[in-house]
GROMACS .gro file of C-alpha atoms in nm:
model
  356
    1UNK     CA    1   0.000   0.000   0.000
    2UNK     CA    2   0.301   0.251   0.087
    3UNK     CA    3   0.456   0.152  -0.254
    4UNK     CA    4   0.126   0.218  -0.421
    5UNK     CA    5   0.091   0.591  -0.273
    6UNK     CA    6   0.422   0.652  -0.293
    7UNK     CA    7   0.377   0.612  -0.690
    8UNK     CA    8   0.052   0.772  -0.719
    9UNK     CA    9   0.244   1.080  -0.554
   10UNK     CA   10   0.518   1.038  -0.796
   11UNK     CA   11   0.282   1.037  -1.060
   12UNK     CA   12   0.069   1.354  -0.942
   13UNK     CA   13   0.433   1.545  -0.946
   14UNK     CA   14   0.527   1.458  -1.281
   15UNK     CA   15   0.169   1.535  -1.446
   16UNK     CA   16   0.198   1.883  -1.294
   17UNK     CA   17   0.452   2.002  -1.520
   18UNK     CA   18   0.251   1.841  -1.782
   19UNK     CA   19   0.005   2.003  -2.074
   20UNK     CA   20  -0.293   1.789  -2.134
   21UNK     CA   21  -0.225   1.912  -2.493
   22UNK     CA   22   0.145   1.729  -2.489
   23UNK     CA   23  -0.008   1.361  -2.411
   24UNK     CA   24  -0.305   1.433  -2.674
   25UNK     CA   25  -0.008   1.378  -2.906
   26UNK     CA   26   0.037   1.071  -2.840
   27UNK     CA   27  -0.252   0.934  -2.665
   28UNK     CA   28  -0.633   0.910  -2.774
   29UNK     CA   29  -0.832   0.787  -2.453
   30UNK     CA   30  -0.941   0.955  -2.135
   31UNK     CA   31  -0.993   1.321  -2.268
   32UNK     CA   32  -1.329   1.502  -2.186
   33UNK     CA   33  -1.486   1.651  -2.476
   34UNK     CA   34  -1.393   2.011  -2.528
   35UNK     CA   35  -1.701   2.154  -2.459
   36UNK     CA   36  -1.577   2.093  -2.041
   37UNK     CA   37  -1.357   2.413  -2.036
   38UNK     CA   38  -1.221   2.562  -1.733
   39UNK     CA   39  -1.394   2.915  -1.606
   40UNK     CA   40  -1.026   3.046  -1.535
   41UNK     CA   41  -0.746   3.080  -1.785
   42UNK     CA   42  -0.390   2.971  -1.678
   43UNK     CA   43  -0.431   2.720  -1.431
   44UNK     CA   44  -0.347   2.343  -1.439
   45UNK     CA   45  -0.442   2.086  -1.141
   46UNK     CA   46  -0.395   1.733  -1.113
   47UNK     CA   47  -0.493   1.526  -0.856
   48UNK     CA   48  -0.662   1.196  -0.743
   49UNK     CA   49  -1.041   1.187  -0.855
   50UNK     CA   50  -1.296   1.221  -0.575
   51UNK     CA   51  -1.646   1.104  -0.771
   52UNK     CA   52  -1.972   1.194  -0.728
   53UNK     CA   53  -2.307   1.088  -0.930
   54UNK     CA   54  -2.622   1.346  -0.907
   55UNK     CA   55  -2.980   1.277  -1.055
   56UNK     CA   56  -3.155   1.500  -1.250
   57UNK     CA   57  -3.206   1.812  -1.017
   58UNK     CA   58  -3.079   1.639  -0.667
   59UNK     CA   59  -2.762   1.845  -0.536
   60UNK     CA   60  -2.766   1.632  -0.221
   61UNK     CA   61  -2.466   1.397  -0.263
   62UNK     CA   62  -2.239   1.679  -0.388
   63UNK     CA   63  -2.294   1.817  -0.046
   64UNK     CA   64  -2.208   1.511   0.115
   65UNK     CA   65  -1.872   1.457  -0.109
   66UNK     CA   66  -1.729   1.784   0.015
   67UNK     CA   67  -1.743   1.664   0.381
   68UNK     CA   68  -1.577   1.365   0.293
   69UNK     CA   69  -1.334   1.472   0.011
   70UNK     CA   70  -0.964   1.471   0.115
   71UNK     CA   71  -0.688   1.747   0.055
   72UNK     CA   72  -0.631   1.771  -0.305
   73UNK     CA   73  -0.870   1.553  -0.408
   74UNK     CA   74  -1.044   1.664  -0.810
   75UNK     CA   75  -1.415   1.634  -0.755
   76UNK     CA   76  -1.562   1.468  -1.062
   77UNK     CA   77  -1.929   1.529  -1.083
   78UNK     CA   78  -2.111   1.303  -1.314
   79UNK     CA   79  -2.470   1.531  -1.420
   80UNK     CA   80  -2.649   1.235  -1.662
   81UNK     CA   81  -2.856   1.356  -1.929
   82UNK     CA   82  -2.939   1.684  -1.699
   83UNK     CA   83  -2.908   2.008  -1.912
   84UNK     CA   84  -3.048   2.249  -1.733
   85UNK     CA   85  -2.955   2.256  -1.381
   86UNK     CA   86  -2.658   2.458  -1.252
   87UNK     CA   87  -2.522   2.217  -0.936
   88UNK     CA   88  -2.268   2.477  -0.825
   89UNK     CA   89  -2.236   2.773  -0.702
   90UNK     CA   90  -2.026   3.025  -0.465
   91UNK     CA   91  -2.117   2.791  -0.124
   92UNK     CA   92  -1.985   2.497  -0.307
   93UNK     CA   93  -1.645   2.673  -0.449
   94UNK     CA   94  -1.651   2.790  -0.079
   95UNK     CA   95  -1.667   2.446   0.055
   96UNK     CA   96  -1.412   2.333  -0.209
   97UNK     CA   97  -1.200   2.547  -0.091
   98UNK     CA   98  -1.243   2.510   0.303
   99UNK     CA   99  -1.190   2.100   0.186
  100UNK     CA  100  -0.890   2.175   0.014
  101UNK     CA  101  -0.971   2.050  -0.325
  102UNK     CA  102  -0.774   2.089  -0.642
  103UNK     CA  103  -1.029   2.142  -0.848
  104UNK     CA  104  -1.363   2.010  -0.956
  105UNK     CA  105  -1.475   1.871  -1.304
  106UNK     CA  106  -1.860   1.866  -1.394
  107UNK     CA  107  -2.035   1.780  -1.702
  108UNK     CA  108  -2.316   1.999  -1.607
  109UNK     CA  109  -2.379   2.343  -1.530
  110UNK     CA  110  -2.309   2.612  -1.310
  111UNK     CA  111  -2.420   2.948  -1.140
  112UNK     CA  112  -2.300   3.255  -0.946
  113UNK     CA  113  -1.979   3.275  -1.240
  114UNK     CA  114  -1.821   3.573  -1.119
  115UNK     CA  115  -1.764   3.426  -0.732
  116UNK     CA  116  -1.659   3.078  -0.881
  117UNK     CA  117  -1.364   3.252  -1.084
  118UNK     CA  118  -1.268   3.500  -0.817
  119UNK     CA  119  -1.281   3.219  -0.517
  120UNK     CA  120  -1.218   2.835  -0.453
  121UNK     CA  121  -1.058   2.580  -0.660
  122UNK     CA  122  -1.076   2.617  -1.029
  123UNK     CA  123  -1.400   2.453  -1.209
  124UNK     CA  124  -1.447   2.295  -1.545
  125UNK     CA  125  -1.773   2.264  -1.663
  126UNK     CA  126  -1.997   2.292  -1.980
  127UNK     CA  127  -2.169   2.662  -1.891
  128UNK     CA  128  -2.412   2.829  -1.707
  129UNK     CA  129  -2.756   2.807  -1.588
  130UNK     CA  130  -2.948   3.039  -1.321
  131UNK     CA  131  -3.162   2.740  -1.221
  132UNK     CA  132  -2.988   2.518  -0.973
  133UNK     CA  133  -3.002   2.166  -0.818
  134UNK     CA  134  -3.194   2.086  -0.472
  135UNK     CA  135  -3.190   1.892  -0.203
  136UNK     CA  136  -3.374   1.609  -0.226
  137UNK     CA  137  -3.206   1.297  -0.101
  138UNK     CA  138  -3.071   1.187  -0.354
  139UNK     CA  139  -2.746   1.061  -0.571
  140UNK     CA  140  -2.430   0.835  -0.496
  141UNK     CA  141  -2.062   0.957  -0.417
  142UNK     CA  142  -1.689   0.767  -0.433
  143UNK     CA  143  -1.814   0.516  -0.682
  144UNK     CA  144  -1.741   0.456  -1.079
  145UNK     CA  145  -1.883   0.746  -1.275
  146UNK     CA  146  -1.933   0.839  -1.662
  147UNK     CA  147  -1.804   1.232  -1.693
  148UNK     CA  148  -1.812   1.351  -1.995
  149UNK     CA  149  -1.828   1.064  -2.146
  150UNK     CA  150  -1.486   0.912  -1.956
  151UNK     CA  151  -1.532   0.635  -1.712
  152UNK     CA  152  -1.371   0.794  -1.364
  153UNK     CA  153  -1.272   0.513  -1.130
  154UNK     CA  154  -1.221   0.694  -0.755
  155UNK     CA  155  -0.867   0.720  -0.682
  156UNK     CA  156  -0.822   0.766  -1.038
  157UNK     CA  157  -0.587   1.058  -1.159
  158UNK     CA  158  -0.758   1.334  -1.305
  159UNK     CA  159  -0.523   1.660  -1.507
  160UNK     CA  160  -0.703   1.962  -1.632
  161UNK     CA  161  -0.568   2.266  -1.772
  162UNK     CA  162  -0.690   2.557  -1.998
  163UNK     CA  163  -0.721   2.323  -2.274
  164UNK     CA  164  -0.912   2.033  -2.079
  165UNK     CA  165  -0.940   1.734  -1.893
  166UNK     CA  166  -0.772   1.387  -1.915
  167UNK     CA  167  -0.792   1.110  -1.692
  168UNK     CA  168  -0.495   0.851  -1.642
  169UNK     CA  169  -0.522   0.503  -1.481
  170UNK     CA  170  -0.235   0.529  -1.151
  171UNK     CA  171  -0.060   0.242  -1.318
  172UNK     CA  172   0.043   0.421  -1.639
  173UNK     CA  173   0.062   0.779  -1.535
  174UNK     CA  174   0.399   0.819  -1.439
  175UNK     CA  175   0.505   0.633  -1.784
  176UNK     CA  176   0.273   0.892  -1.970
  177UNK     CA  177   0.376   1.196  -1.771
  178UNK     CA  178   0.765   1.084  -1.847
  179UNK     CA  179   0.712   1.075  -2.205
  180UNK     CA  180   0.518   1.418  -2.218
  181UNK     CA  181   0.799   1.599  -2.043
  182UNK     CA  182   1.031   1.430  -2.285
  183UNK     CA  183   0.831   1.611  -2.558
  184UNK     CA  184   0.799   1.897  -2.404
  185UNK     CA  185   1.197   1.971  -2.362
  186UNK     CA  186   1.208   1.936  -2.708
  187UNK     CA  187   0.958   2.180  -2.812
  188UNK     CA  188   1.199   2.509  -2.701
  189UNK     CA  189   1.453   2.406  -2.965
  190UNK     CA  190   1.182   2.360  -3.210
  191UNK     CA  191   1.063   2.677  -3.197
  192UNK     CA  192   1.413   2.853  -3.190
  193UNK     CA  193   1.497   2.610  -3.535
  194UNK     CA  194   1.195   2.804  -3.659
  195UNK     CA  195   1.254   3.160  -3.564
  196UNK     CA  196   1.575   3.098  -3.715
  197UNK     CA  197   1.426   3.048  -4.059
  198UNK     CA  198   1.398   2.636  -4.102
  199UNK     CA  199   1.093   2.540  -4.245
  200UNK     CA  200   0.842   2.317  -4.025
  201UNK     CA  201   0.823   2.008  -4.289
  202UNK     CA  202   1.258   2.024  -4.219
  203UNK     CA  203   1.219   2.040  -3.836
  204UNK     CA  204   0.972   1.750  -3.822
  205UNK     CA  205   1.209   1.588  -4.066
  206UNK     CA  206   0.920   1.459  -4.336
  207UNK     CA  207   0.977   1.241  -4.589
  208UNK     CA  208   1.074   1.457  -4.929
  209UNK     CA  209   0.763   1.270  -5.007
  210UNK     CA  210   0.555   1.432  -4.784
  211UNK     CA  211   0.717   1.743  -4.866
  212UNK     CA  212   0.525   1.759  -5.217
  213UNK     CA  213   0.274   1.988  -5.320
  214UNK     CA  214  -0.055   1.878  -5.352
  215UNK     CA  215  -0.084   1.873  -5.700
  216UNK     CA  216   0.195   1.671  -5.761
  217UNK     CA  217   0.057   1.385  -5.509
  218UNK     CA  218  -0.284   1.420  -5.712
  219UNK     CA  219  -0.104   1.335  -6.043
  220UNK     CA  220   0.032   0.999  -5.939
  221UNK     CA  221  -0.123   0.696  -6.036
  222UNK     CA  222  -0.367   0.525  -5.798
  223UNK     CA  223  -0.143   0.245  -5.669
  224UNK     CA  224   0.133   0.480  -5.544
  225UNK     CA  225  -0.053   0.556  -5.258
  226UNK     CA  226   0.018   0.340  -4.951
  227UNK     CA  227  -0.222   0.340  -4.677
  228UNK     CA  228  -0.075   0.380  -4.352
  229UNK     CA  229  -0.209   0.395  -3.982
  230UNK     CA  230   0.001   0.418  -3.709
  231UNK     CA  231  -0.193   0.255  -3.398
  232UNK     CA  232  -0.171   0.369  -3.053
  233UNK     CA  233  -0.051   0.172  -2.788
  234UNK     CA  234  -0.014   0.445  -2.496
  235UNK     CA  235   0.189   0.285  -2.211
  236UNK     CA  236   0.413   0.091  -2.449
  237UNK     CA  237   0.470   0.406  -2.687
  238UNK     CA  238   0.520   0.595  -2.391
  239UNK     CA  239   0.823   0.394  -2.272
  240UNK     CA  240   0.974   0.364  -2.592
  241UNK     CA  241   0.983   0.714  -2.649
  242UNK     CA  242   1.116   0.796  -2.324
  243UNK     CA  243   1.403   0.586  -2.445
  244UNK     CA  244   1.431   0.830  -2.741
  245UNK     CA  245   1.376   0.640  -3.019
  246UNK     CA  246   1.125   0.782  -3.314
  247UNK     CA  247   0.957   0.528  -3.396
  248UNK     CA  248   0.611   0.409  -3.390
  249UNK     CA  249   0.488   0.106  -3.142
  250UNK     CA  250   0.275  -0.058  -3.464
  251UNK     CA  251   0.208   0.013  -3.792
  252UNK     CA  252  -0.060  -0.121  -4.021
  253UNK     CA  253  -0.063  -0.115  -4.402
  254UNK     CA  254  -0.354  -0.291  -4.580
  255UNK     CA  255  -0.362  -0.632  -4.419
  256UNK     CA  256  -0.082  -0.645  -4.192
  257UNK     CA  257   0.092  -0.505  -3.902
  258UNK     CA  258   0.466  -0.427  -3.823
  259UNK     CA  259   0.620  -0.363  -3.512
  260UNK     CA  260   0.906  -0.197  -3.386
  261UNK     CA  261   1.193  -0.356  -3.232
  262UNK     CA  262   1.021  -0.433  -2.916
  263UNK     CA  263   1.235  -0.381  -2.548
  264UNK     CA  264   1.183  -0.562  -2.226
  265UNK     CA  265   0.885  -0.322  -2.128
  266UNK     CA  266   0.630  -0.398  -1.822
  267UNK     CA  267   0.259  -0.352  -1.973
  268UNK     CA  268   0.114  -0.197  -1.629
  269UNK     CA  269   0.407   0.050  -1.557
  270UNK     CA  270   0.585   0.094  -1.877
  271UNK     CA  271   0.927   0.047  -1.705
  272UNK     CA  272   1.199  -0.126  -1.868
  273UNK     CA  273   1.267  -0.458  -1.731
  274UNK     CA  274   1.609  -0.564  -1.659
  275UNK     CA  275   1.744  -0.907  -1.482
  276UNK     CA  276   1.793  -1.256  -1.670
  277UNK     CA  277   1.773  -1.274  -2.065
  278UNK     CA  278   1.461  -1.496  -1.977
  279UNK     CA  279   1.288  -1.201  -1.785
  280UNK     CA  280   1.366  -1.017  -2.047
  281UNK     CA  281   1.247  -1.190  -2.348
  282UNK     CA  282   0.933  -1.266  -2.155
  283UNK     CA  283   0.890  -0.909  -2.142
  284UNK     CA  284   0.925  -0.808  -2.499
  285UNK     CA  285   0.695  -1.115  -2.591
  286UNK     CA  286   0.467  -0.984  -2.322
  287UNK     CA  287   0.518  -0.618  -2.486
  288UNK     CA  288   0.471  -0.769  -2.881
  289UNK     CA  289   0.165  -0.992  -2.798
  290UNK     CA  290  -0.003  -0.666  -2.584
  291UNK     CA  291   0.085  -0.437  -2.921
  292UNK     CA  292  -0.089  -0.706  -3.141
  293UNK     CA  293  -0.395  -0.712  -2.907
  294UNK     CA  294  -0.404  -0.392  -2.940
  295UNK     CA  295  -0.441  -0.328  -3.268
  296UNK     CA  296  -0.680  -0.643  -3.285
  297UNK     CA  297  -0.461  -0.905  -3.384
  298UNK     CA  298  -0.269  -1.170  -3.195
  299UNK     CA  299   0.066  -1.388  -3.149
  300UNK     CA  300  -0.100  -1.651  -3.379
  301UNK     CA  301  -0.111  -1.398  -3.675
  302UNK     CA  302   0.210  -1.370  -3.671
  303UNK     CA  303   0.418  -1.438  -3.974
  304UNK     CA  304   0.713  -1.349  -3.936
  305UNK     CA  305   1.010  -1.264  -3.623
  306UNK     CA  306   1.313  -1.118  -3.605
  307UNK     CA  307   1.486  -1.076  -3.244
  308UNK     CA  308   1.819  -0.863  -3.176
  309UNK     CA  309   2.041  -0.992  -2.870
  310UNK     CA  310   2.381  -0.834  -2.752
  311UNK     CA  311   2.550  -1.166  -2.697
  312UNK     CA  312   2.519  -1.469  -2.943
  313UNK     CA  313   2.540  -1.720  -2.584
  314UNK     CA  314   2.189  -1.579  -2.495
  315UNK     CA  315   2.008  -1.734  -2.751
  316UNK     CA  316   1.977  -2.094  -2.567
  317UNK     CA  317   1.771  -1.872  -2.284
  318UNK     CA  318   1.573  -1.691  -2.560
  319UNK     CA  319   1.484  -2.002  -2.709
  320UNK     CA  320   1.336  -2.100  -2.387
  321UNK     CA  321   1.054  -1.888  -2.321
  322UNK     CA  322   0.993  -1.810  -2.728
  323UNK     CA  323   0.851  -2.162  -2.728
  324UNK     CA  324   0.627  -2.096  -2.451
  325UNK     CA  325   0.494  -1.787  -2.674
  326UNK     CA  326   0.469  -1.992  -2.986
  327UNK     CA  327   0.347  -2.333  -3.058
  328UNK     CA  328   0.279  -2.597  -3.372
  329UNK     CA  329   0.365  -2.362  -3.686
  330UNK     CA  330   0.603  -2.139  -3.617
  331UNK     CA  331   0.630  -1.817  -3.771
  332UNK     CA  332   0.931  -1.794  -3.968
  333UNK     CA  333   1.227  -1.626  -3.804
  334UNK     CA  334   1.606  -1.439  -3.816
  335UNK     CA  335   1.814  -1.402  -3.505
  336UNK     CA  336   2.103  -1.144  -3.529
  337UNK     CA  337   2.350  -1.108  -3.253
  338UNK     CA  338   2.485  -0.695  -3.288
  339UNK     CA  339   2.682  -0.498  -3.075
  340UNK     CA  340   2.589  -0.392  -2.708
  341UNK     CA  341   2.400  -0.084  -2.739
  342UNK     CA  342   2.395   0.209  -2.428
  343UNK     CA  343   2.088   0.095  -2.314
  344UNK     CA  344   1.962  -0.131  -2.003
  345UNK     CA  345   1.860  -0.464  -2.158
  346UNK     CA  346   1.984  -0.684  -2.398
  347UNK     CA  347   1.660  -0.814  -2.649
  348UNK     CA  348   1.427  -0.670  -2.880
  349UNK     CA  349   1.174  -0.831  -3.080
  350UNK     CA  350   0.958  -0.780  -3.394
  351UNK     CA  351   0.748  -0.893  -3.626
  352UNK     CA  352   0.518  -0.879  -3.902
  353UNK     CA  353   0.151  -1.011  -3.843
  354UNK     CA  354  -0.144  -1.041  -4.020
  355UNK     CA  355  -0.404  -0.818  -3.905
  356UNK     CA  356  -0.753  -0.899  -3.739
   0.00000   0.00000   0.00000
């Protein structure tokens, strides 16, 4: 339990230095739609979610929340199909504020604007309304919730800034919140590369392809076009980025999928794993057959492998668990032995695979 806080803490500190914009580069789940906008420019919380459910026009268990609601704690108000009723106001940003909070998230409505933007924790919510919940007895607090759209599990971690609102599981935030900041300390240098006259297509390094005008793509015949999707895989992409390499987790192009060289990565954590070349080529195959799943394939679609060790002795131990990964027709295969590279493990693994 005092590991588990201890990360969730780590976790809160990284995100804080983190733009919700930065991981929407990289990652598609957990936003809030856009139309849940903070009333305050400038400000960015994050925070463990405290959640709260609230029927129709019944303010009750918001109340109750706020008297149980911890120190920095985001208050994530789930509102329904409700569209009309505002369910808070200055006492509630008052009470926020008396509680602590770091903020509170509602897809709903709220009144009394000018008191909520001058006082309390910041608020992101759809608008405003001048007719307000009341107290009737009703709703449910600290259970799963649907904000916005997001499922909001209590405890989990909730960042909001002036563009919006994400929620992360705990397990992968710290992963996520790496590779952001990673991203981020690149973007300075961008921006100087382009004050100092480079074009943006030069920065970003695009193809000469992609670098064509549009009438020139138009002109090509039909079949030069390839059709490519890069998939998202968010705790595995994260971790490979943080390593620094620009590549993409999976790619698919019309009926199959390639992978990158795949490193000893934990799925729940994204940390590299070190130890044994059999703990490590578990956790690549772990890493591959997650990727595959992700993109809706498997380890049985695979076609073809090719694995990269730093020492040609290793291979007895690789050999070990691969056959525990793959059984009856094995997918065809090259094993290269190349030169230690400045990194903390010793395998990767790829492959090609045939999609769905």
């Amino acid at each position: 339990m005092t590991s588990d806080r201890t990360g969730l803490a780590e976790a809160i500190r990284l995100l804080r230095d983190v733009e919700t914009a930065t991981i929407g580069h990289f990652l598609d789940d957990g936003f809030m739609p856009p139309a849940i906008q903070c009333l305050r420019d400038r400000v960015r919380i994050c925070g463990p979610a405290f959640t709260v459910a609230l029927p129709g026009d019944d303010g009750t268990a918001l109340a109750l929340a706020l008297s149980r609601a911890k120190t920095g704690d985001v208050l994530v108000v789930e509102r329904g199909d409700d569209d009309r009723h505002a369910c808070w106001g200055a006492v509630m940003s008052a009470a926020a504020e008396a509680a602590g909070l770091a903020g509170i998230v509602i897809d709903g409505f709220v009144t009394d604007l000018s008191a909520i933007r001058d006082n309390g924790p910041p608020v992101w919510c759809k608008g405003r309304s001048p007719l307000t919940t009341k107290l009737r007895g009703g709703g449910t607090f600290g259970g799963t919730v649907r904000c916005g759209g997001v499922l909001v599990e209590p405890g989990d971690i909730v960042l909001a800034d002036e563009n919006g609102v994400l929620v992360l599981e705990p397990s992968s935030a710290a992963a996520i919140a790496r590779a952001a900041l990673a991203i981020q300390a690149n973007e300075p240098g961008i921006i100087a590369r382009l004050l100092a006259g480079e074009k943006l297509d030069a920065v970003y390094n695009l193809p000469a392809d992609d670098r064509e005008s549009h009438a020139a793509k138009t002109s090509r015949p039909a079949h030069a076009h390839i059709d490519k999707q890069v998939i998202g895989v968010p705790v595995i992409s994260a971790a490979i980025h943080r390593l620094g390499a620009p590549t993409s987790a999976i790619v698919r192009t019309d009926n199959f999928l390639f992978t990158c060289g795949m490193p000893p990565i934990d799925c729940a954590t994204g940390e590299i794993v070190t130890g044994s070349i059999e703990v490590q080529t578990r956790a690549s195959l772990n890493a591959l057959k997650t990727t595959l799943e992700q993109a809706g394939s498997s380890l049985a679609n695979v076609v073809k492998v090719t694995i990269y060790v730093t020492n040609p002795a290793m291979m007895s131990g690789v050999n070990a668990v691969y056959r525990e990964f793959f059984a009856g027709e094995w997918p065809a295969r090259t094993s290269a032995a190349i030169r230690p590279w400045s990194l903390p493990f010793d395998i990767e693994i790829e492959c090609v695979a045939v999609a769905g």
